[in-house]
Coordinates of C-alpha atoms in Angstrom, one line a residue:
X224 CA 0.0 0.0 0.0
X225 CA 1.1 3.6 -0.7
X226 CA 0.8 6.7 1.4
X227 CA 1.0 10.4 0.8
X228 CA 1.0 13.7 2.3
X229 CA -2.6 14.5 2.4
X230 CA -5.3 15.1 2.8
X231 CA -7.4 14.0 -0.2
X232 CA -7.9 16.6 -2.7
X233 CA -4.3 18.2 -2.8
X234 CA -1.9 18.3 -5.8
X235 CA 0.3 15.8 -3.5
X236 CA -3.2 13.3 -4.2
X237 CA -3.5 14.1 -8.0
X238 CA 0.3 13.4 -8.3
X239 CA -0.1 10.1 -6.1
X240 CA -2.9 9.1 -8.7
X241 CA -0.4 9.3 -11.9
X242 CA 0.9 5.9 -10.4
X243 CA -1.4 4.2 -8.6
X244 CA -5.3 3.9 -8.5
X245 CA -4.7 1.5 -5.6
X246 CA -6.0 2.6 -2.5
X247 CA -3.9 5.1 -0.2
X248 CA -3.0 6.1 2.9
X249 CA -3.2 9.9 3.5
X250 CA -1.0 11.3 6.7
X251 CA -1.4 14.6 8.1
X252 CA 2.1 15.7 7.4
X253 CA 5.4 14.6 5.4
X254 CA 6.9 13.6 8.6
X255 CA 4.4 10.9 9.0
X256 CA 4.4 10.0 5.9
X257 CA 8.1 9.3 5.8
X258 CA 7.7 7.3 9.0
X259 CA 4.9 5.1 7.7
X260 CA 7.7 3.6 4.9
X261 CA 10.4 3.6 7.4
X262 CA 8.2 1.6 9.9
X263 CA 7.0 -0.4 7.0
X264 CA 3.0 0.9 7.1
X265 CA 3.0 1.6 3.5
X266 CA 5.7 0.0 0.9
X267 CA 6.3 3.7 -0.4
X268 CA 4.9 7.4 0.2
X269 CA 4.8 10.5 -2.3
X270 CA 5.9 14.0 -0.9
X271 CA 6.5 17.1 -2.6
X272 CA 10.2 18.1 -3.1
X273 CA 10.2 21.2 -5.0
X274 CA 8.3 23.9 -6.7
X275 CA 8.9 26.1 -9.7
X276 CA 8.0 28.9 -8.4
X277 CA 8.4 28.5 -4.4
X278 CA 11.4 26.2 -4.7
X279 CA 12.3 23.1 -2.3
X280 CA 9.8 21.8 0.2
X281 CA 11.7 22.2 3.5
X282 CA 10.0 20.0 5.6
X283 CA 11.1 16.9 2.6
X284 CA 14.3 17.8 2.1
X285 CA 14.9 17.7 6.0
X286 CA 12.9 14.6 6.6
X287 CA 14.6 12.9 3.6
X288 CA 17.8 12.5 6.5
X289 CA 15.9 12.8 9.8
X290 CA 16.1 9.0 10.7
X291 CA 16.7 5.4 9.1
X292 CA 17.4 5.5 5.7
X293 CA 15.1 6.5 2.8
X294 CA 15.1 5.8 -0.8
X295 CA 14.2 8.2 -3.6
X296 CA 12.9 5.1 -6.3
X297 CA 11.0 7.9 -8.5
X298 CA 9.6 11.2 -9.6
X299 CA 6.2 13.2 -11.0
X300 CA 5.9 16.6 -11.9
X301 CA 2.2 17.9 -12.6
X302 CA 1.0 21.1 -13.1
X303 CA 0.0 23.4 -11.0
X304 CA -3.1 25.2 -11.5
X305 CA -5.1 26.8 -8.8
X306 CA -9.0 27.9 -8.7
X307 CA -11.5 30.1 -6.7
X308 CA -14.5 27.5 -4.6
X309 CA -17.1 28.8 -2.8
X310 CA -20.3 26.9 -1.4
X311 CA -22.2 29.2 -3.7
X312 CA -22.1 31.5 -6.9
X313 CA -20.8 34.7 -5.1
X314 CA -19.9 38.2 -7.1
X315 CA -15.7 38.4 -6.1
X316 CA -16.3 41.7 -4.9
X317 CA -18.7 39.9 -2.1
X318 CA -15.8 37.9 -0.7
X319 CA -14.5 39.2 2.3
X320 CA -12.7 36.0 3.7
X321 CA -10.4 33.8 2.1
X322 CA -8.6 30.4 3.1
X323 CA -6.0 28.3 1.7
X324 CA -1.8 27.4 1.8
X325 CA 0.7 29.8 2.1
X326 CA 2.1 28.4 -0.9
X327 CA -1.1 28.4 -2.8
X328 CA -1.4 32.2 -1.3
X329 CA 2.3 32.8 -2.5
X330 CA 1.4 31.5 -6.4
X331 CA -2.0 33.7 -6.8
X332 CA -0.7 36.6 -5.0
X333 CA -1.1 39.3 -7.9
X334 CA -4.6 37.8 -8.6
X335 CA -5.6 38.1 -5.3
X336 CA -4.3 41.5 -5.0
X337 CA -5.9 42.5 -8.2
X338 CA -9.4 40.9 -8.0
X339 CA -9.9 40.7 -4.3
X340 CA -8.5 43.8 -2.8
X341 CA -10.9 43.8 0.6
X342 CA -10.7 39.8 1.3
X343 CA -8.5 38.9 4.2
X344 CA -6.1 35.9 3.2
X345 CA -6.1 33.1 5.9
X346 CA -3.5 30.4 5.7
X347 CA -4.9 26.7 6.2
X348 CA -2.8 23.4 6.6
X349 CA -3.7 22.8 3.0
X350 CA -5.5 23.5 0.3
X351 CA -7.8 20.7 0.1
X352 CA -8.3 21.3 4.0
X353 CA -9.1 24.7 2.9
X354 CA -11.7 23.7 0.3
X355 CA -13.1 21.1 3.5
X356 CA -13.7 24.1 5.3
X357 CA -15.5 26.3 3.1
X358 CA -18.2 23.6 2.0
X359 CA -19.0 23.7 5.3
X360 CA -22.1 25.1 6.2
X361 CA -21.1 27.1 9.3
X362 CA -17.7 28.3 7.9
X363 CA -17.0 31.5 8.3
X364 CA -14.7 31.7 5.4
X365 CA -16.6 32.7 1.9
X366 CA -13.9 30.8 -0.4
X367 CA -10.8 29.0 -0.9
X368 CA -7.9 28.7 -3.4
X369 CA -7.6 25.1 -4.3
X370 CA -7.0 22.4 -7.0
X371 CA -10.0 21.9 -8.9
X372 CA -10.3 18.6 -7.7
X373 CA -10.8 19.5 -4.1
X374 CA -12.8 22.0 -5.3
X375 CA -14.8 19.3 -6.8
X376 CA -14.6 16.8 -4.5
X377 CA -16.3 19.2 -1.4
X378 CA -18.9 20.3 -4.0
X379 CA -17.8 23.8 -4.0
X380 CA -18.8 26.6 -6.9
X381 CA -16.1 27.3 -9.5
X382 CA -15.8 31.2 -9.1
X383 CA -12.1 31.4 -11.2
X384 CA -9.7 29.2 -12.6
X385 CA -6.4 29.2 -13.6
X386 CA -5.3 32.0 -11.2
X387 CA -1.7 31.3 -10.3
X388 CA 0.3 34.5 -11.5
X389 CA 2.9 32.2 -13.2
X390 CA 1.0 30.3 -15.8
X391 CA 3.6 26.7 -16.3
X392 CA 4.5 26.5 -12.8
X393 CA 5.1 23.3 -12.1
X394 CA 5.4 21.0 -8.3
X395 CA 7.6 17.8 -8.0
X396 CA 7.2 15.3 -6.0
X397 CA 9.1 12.2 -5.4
X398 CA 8.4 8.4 -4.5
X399 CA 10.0 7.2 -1.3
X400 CA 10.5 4.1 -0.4
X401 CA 13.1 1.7 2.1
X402 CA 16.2 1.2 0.4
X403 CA 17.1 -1.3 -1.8
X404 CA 18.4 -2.5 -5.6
X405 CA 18.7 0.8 -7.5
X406 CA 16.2 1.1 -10.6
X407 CA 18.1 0.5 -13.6
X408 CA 19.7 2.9 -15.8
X409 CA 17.2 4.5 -18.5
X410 CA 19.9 7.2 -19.8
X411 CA 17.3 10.1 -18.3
X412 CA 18.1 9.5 -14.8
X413 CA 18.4 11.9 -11.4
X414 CA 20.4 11.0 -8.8
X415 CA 19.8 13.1 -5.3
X416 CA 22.2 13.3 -2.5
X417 CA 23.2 15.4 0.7
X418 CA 26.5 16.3 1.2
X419 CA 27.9 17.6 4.3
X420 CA 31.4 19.8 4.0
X421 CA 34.0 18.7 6.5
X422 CA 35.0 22.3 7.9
X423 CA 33.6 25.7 6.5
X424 CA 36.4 26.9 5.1
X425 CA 36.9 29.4 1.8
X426 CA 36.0 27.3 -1.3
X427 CA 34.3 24.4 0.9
X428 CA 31.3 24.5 -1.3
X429 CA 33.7 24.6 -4.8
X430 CA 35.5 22.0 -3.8
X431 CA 32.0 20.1 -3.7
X432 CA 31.1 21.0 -6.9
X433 CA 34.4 20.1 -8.2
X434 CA 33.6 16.8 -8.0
X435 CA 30.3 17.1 -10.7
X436 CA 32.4 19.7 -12.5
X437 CA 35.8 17.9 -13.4
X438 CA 33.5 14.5 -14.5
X439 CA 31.2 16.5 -16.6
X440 CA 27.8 15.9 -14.3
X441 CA 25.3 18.6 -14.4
X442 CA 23.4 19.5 -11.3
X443 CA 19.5 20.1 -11.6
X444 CA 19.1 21.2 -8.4
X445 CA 21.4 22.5 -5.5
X446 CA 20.0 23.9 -1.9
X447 CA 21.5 24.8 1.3
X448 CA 20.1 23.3 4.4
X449 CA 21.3 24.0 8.2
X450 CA 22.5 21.1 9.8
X451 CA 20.3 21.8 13.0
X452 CA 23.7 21.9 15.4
X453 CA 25.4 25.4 15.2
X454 CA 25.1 28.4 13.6
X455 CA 25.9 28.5 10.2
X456 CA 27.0 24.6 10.0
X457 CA 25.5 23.9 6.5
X458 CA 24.8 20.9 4.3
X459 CA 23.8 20.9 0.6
X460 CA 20.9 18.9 -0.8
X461 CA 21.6 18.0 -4.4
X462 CA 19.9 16.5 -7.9
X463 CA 22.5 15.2 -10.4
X464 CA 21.8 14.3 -13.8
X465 CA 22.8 10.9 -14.4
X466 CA 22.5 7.2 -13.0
X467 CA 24.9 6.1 -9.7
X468 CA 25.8 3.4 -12.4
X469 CA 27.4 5.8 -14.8
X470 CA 31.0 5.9 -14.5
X471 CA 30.9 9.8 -14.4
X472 CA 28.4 9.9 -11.4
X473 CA 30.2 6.9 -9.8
X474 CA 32.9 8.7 -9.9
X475 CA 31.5 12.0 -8.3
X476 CA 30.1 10.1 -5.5
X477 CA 33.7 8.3 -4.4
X478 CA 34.7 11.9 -4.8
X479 CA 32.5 13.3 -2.3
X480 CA 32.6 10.7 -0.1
X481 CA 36.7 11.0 0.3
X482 CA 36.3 14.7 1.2
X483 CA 32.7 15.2 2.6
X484 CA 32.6 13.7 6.4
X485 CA 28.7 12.6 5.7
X486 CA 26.9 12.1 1.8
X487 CA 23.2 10.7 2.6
X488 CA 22.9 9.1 -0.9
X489 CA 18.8 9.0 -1.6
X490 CA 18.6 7.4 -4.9
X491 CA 18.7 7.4 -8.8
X492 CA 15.8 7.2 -10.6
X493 CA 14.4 7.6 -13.9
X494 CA 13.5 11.2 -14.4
X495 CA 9.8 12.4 -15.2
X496 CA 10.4 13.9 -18.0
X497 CA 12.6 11.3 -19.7
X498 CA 15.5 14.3 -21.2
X499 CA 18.3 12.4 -21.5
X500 CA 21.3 14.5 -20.4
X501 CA 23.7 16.1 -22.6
X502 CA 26.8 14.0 -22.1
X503 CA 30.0 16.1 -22.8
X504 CA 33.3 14.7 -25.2
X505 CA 35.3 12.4 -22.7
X506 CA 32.7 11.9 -20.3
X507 CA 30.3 8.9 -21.5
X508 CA 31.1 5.3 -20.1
X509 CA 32.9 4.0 -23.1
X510 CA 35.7 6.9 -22.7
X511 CA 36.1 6.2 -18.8
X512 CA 36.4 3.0 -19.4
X513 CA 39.2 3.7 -22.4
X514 CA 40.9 5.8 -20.2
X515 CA 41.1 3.0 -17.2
X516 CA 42.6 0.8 -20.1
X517 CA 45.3 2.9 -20.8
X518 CA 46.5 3.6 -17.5
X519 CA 46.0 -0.1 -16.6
X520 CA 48.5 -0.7 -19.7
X521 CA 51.1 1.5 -18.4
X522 CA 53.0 -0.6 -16.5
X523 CA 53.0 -3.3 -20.0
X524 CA 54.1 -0.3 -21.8
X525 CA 56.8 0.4 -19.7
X526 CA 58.5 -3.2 -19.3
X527 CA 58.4 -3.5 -23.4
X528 CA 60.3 -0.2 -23.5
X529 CA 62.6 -2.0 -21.2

């Protein structure tokens, strides 16, 4: 059985539904539902990881390392599209009182300026919980910014659609599960990883990114995290393009792990939007594996010379 950050009716729900109509355990937080795979409640969960617009999801990113070890085994990315529900057909310049996330608040922000001026914005634990609350009868709250389908699924009225001030935006969200035999390579793989520097120091981070750079691996995605024990103590949460079997990635990860103190390696997996990476001249397997030829040969070399 799965589980996901719920509850039903968010984006986290739509995106759980792109790979599996089975039936699904929602928990109240990504925390939980982290948990629930690392105490073996539900095979695998989906969280969100990142947003377009609003960037990483914190409270993933953190929980990702937080206990035992997790295992990013896949990815979606849907579109995000929010709308305007109320329990009735309302005129927008009647609404006074509006709920929903602070994300979802964050993405609509010039509409919501624009066409509701005099409404009060009220953040809600999400926006399907949001949508719960306005369908009900005594809610003081007149709408709420949602998906359409938890606008749909609390029989609410569709006031607006497609208010999100950046038209394309776009939420990720990846499939954990315990770890285990990494999926095989499909030539459009991610590969996500924390890496933790082992002083800060001047060039710390470069000497991080040194080991993608010098190999030719492209990073997707590179954040900054607090470590939680001093003051400006840092770690770096990272997506690579490219499969842990790849001789260039491979490589990159014994790299790190000879100069980082701690890498939490969370996966490769095939990316969601199958681009295959552009692979620069002398960094594809078959030239790694020429060059370890021809140093192996070296010492033959020599003793013919001889």
């Amino acid at each position: 059985m799965l589980g996901y950050f719920g509850p039903k009716g968010t984006f986290t729900h739509q995106a759980l539904r792109t790979v599996s109509d089975d039936e699904a355990i929602a928990f109240p937080s990504v925390r939980a539902a982290l948990d629930a795979v690392r105490t073996g409640e539900v095979r695998a969960a989906v969280v969100p990881i990142e947003n377009s617009v609003e960037g990483g999801v914190s409270a993933t990113l953190d929980e990702l390392i937080a206990g035992s070890p997790l295992a990013i085994i896949g990815e979606i990315v849907i579109p995000v599209e929010f709308g305007l529900y109320a329990r009735e057909e309302l005129r927008l310049e009647d609404i006074r009182q509006v709920l929903t996330h602070g994300h979802a608040a964050a993405q609509c922000r010039e509409w919501l300026a624009t066409h509701l001026p005099n409404a009060n914005i009220t953040e809600a634990g999400s926006t399907a919980g949001a949508a719960a609350e306005v369908s009900r009868p005594d809610s003081h709250y007149d709408a709420a910014v949602s998906a359409r389908v938890a606008g749909r699924l609390y029989g609410l009225t569709e006031l607006a659609y497609q208010i999100e001030d950046n038209p394309g935006a776009v939420t990720r969200f990846v499939l954990v599960g315990r770890p285990g035999p990494l999926p095989g390579r499909t030539g459009a793989d991610k590969t996500t990883l924390v890496a933790y520097m082992r002083e800060d120091h001047s060039g710390a981070l470069l000497e991080i990114l040194q080991q993608f750079a010098v190999r030719g691996v492209n990073l997707s995605r590179i954040e900054s995290r607090p470590t939680k024990t001093t003051l400006g103590s840092y770690c770096f949460s990272i997506d690579a393009e490219g499969h842990a079997h790849d001789r260039r990635m491979a490589e990159a990860l014994e790299g790190l792990h000879r100069i980082c103190p701690t890498v939490h390696f969370l996966g490769s997996y095939p990316r969601a939007d199958k681009v295959r990476p552009s692979i620069g001249i002398g960094f594809s397997d078959a030239e790694f594996d020429e060059a370890s030829a021809w140093v192996q040969g070296l010492d033959r070399e020599t003793v013919t010379r001889d």
